[in-house]
Coordinates of C-alpha atoms in Angstrom, one line a residue:
Chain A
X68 CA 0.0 0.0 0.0
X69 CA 1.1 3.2 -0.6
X70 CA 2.0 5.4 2.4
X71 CA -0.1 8.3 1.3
X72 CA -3.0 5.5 1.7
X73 CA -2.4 4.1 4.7
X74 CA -1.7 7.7 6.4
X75 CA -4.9 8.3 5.0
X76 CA -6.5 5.7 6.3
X77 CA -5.1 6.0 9.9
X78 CA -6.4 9.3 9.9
X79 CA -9.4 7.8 9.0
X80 CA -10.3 5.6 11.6
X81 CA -8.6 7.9 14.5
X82 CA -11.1 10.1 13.5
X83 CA -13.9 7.7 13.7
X84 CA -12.9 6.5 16.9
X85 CA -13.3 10.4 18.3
X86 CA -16.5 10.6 16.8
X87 CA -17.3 7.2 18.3
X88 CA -16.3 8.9 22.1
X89 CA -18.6 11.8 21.2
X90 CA -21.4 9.4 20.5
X91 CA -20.8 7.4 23.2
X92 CA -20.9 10.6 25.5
X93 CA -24.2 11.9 24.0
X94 CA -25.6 8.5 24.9
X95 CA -24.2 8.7 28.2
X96 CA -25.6 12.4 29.0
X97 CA -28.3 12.9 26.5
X98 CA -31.4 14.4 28.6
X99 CA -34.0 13.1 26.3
X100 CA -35.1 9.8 24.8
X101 CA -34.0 11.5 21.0
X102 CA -30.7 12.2 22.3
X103 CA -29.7 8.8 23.2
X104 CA -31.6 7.4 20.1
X105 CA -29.3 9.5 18.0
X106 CA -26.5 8.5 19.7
X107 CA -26.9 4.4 18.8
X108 CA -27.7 5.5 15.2
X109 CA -24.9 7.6 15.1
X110 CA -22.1 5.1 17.0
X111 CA -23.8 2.9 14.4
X112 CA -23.2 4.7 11.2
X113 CA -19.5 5.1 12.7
X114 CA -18.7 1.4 13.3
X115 CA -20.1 0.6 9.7
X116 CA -17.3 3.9 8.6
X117 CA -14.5 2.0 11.0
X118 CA -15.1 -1.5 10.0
X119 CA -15.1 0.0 6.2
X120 CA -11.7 1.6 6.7
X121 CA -10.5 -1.9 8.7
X122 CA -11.1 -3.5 5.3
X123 CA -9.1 -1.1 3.3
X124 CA -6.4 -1.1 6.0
X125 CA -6.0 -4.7 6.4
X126 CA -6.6 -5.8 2.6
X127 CA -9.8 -8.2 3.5
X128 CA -12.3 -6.9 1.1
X129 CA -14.6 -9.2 2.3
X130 CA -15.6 -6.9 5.5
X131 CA -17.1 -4.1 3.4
X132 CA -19.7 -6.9 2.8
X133 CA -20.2 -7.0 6.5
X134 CA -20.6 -3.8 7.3
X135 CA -23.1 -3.2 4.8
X136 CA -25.1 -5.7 6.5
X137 CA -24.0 -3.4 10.0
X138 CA -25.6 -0.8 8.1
X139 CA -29.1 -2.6 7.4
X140 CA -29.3 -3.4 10.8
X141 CA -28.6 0.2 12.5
X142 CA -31.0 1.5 10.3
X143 CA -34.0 -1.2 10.8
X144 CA -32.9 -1.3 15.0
X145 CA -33.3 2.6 14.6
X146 CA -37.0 2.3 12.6
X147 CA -38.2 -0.3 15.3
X148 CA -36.8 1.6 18.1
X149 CA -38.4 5.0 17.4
X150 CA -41.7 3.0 16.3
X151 CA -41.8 1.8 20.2
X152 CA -40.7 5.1 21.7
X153 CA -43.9 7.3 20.0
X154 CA -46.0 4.5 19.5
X155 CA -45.5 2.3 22.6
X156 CA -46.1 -0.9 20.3
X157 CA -45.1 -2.5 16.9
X158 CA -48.5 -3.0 15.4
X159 CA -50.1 0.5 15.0
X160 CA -49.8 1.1 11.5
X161 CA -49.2 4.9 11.9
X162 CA -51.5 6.2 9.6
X163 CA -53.6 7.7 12.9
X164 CA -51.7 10.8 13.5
X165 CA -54.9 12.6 14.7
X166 CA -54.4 10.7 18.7
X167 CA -51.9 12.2 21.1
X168 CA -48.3 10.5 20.7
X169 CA -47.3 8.7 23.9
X170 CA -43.9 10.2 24.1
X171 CA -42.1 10.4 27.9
X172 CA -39.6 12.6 28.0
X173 CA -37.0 11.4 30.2
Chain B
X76 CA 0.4 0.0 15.3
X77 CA -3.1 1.2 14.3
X78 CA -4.8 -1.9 14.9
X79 CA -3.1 -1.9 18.5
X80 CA -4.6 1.9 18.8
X81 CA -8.0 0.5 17.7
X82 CA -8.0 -2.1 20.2
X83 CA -7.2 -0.3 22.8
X84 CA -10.1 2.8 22.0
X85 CA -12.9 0.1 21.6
X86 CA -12.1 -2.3 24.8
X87 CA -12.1 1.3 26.8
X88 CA -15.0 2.3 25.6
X89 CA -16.4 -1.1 26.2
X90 CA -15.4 -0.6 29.7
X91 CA -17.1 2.8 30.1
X92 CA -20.2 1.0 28.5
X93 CA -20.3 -1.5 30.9
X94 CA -19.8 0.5 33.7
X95 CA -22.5 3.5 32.6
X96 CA -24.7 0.0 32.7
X97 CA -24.2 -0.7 36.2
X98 CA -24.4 2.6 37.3
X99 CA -27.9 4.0 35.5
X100 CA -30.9 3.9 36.6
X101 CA -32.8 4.3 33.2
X102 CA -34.1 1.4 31.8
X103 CA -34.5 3.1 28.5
X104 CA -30.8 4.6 28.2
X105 CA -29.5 1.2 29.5
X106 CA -31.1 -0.8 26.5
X107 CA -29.6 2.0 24.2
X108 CA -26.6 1.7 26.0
X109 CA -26.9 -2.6 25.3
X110 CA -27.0 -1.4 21.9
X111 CA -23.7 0.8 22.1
X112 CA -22.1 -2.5 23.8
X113 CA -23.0 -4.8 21.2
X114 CA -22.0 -2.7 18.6
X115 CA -18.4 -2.3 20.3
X116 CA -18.2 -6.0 20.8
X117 CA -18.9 -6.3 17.5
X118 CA -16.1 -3.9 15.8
X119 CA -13.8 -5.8 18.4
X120 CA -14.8 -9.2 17.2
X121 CA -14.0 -8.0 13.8
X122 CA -10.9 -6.6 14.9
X123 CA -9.9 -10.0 15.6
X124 CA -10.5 -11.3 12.7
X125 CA -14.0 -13.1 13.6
X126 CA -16.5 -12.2 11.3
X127 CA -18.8 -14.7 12.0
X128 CA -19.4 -13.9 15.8
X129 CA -19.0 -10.3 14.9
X130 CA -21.9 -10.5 12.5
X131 CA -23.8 -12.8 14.8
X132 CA -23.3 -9.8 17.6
X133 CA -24.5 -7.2 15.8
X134 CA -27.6 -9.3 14.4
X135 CA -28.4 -10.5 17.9
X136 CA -27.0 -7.8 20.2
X137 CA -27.5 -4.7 18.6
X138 CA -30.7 -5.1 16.4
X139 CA -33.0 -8.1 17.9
X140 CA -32.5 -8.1 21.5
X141 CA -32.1 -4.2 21.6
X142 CA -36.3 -4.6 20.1
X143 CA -36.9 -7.0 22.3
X144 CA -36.5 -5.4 26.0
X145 CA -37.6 -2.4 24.3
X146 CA -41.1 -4.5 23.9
X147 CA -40.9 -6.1 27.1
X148 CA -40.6 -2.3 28.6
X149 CA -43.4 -1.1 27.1
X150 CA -45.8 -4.7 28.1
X151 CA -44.6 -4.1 31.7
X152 CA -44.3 -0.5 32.0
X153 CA -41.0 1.0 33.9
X154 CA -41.0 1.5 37.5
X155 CA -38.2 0.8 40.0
X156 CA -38.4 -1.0 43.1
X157 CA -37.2 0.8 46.3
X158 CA -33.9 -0.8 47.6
X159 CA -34.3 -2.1 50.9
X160 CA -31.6 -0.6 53.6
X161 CA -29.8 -3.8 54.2
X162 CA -28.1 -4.5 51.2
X163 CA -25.0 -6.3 52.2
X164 CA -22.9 -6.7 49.0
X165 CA -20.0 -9.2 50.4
X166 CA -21.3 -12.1 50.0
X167 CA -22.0 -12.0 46.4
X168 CA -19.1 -9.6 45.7
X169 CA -16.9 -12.9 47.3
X170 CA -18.2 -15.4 45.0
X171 CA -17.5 -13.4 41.7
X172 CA -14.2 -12.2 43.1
X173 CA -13.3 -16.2 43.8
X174 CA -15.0 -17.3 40.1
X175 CA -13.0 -14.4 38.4
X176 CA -9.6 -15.6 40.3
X177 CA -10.4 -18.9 39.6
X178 CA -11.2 -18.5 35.2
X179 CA -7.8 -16.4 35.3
X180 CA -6.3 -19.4 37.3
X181 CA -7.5 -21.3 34.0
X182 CA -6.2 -19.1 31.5
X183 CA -2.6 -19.6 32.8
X184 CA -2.6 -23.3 31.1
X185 CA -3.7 -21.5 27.8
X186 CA -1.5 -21.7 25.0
X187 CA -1.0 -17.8 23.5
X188 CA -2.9 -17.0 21.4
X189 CA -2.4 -17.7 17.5
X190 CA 0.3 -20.6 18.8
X191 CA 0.8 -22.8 16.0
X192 CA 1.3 -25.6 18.7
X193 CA -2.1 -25.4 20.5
X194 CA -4.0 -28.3 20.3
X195 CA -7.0 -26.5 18.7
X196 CA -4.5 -25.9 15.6
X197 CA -3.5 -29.5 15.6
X198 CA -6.5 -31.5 15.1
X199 CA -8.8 -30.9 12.3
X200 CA -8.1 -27.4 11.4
X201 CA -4.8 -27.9 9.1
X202 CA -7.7 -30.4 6.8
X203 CA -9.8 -27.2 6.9
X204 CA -7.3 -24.8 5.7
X205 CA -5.9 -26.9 3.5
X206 CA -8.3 -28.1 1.4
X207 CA -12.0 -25.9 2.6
X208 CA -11.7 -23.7 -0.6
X209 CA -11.0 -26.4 -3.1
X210 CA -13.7 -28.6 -1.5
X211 CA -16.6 -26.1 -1.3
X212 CA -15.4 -22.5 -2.9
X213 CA -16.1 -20.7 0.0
X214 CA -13.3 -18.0 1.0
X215 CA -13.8 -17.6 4.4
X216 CA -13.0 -20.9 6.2
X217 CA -15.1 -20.3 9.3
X218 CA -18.4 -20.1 6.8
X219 CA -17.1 -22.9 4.7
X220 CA -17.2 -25.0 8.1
X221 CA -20.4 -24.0 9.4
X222 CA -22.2 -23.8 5.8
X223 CA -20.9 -26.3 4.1
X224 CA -19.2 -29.1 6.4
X225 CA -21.8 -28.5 8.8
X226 CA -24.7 -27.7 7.2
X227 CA -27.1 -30.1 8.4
X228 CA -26.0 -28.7 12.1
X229 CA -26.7 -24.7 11.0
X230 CA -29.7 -26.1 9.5
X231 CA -31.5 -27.2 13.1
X232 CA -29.7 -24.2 14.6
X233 CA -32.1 -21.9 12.3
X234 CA -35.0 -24.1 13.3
X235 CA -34.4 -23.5 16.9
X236 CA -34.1 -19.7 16.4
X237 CA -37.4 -20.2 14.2
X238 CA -39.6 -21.7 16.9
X239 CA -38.0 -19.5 19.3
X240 CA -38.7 -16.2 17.4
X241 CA -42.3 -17.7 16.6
X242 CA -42.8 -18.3 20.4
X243 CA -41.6 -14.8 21.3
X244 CA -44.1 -13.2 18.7
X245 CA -47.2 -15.3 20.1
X246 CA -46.2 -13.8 23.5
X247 CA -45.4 -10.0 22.2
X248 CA -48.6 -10.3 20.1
X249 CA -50.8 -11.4 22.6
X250 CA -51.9 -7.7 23.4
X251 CA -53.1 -6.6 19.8
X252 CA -56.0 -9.3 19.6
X253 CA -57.0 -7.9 23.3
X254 CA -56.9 -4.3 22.1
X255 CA -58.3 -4.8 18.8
X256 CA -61.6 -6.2 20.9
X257 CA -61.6 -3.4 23.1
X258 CA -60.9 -1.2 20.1
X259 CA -64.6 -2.9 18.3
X260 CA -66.1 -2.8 21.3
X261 CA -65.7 1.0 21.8
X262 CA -66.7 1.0 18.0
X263 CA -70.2 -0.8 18.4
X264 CA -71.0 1.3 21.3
X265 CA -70.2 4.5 18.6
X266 CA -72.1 3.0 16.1

């Protein structure tokens, strides 16, 4: 690999791994339900960035495979966990906007 | 020297994780907090070279179970039970320290890891690496083992997962057929 690349890449995934500690902090502080829920989606998104750049670091091409897989995951996790949080159950279909939304904020 | 970097971020933040856990009170932020884990696990597992049990992780850890106490919050509704004032922690704080001493005890007879010598390496896994791609044409030798020499094995492993998953959607679903009656009830007495 060339050096340019891997410097490149090292920058990469330090960066990731800050932006995972900021995540991980939000989650840890955030006031209200949203906060922490954007903090698993986003520590999500970031581990699917990290394991991308592992791949290219480490020359097995086959993990870009898995972290696209990472990436259906976060996003359906995120879908059924914001379903529960406003809805309080999986089987309202959603089209009855018109009752109040059950949201606690905690 | 990146990869040692790496390690070393993602097994603290595990630790963090683990601790926020034991230390909120939240049930909420600790599931999300699960997730987080998992997730970590996960990039660690793959780290390591384990792509299976990192993909299993993340499947499992981050995206089903994460749904699943999420759903058991919301059928049994969050409230804490007041701790009672004699909560004596030492006898249950000596029997993990004692467990904990004694699994490290066991890890001293362990050969290090990636030894060529071990007996794990010695058995059936030179067969494996040897001939698993010119036998079945899968790269990865872990998945040519567990989907191609041991197929018929994965293959009840799915149907235990399957009954499982169906048992766990009879119980979670339970409630709509219960609200759906009070929900035409409520509409007859409209009507």
């Amino acid at each position: 690999m060339l050096l340019e690349n891997y410097l490149m890449f090292v920058a990469a995934s330090l960066a990731f791994l800050v932006t995972l500690g900021l995540a991980l902090a939000r989650a840890l502080m955030g006031p209200t339900v949203y906060d922490r829920i954007a903090a698993i989606n986003m520590f999500g998104t970031k581990t699917v960035l990290l394991i991308a750049v592992l791949a290219f670091l480490s020359g097995r091409m086959d993990l870009l495979d898995i972290a696209l897989v990472y990436a259906l995951i976060n996003f359906i996790g995120v879908v059924a966990v914001l379903k529960l949080v406003v809805y309080g159950d999986f089987h309202s279909s959603g089209k009855d906007i018109t009752k109040p939304v059950k949201v606690d904020q905690r | 020297m990146i990869d040692v970097v790496i390690n070393v971020t993602l097994l603290a933040f595990l630790a963090i994780t683990a601790v926020a856990i034991v230390r909120m009170t939240d049930l909420f932020a600790i599931i999300m907090l699960f997730g987080i884990f998992s997730f970590l696990s996960a990039a660690m597992f793959i780290v390591m070279d384990a792509v299976d049990v990192a993909f299993t992780e993340a499947a499992v850890g981050a995206g089903i179970s994460t749904v699943l106490m999420l759903t058991t919050i919301a059928l049994t509704k969050d409230h804490k039970e007041k701790q009672s004032g004699s909560h004596r922690p030492w006898l249950p704080l000596t029997v993990v320290l004692v467990t904990g001493a004694a699994l490290v005890y066991g890890t001293l007879d362990i050969p290090a890891f990636g030894d060529l010598q071990a007996p794990a390496q010695m058995h059936v896994a030179p067969y494996y690496v040897e001939r698993s791609f010119t036998e079945t044409g899968v790269p990865n030798i872990v998945t040519a083992v567990l989907a191609s020499y041991r197929g018929f094995d994965t293959l009840g492993e799915v149907v235990v997962i399957f009954t499982a998953g169906i048992a766990v959607l009879l119980l979670i679903g339970g409630r709509r057929r219960r609200s759906n009656a009070v929900g035409k009830e409520g509409e007859e007495n409209d009507a």
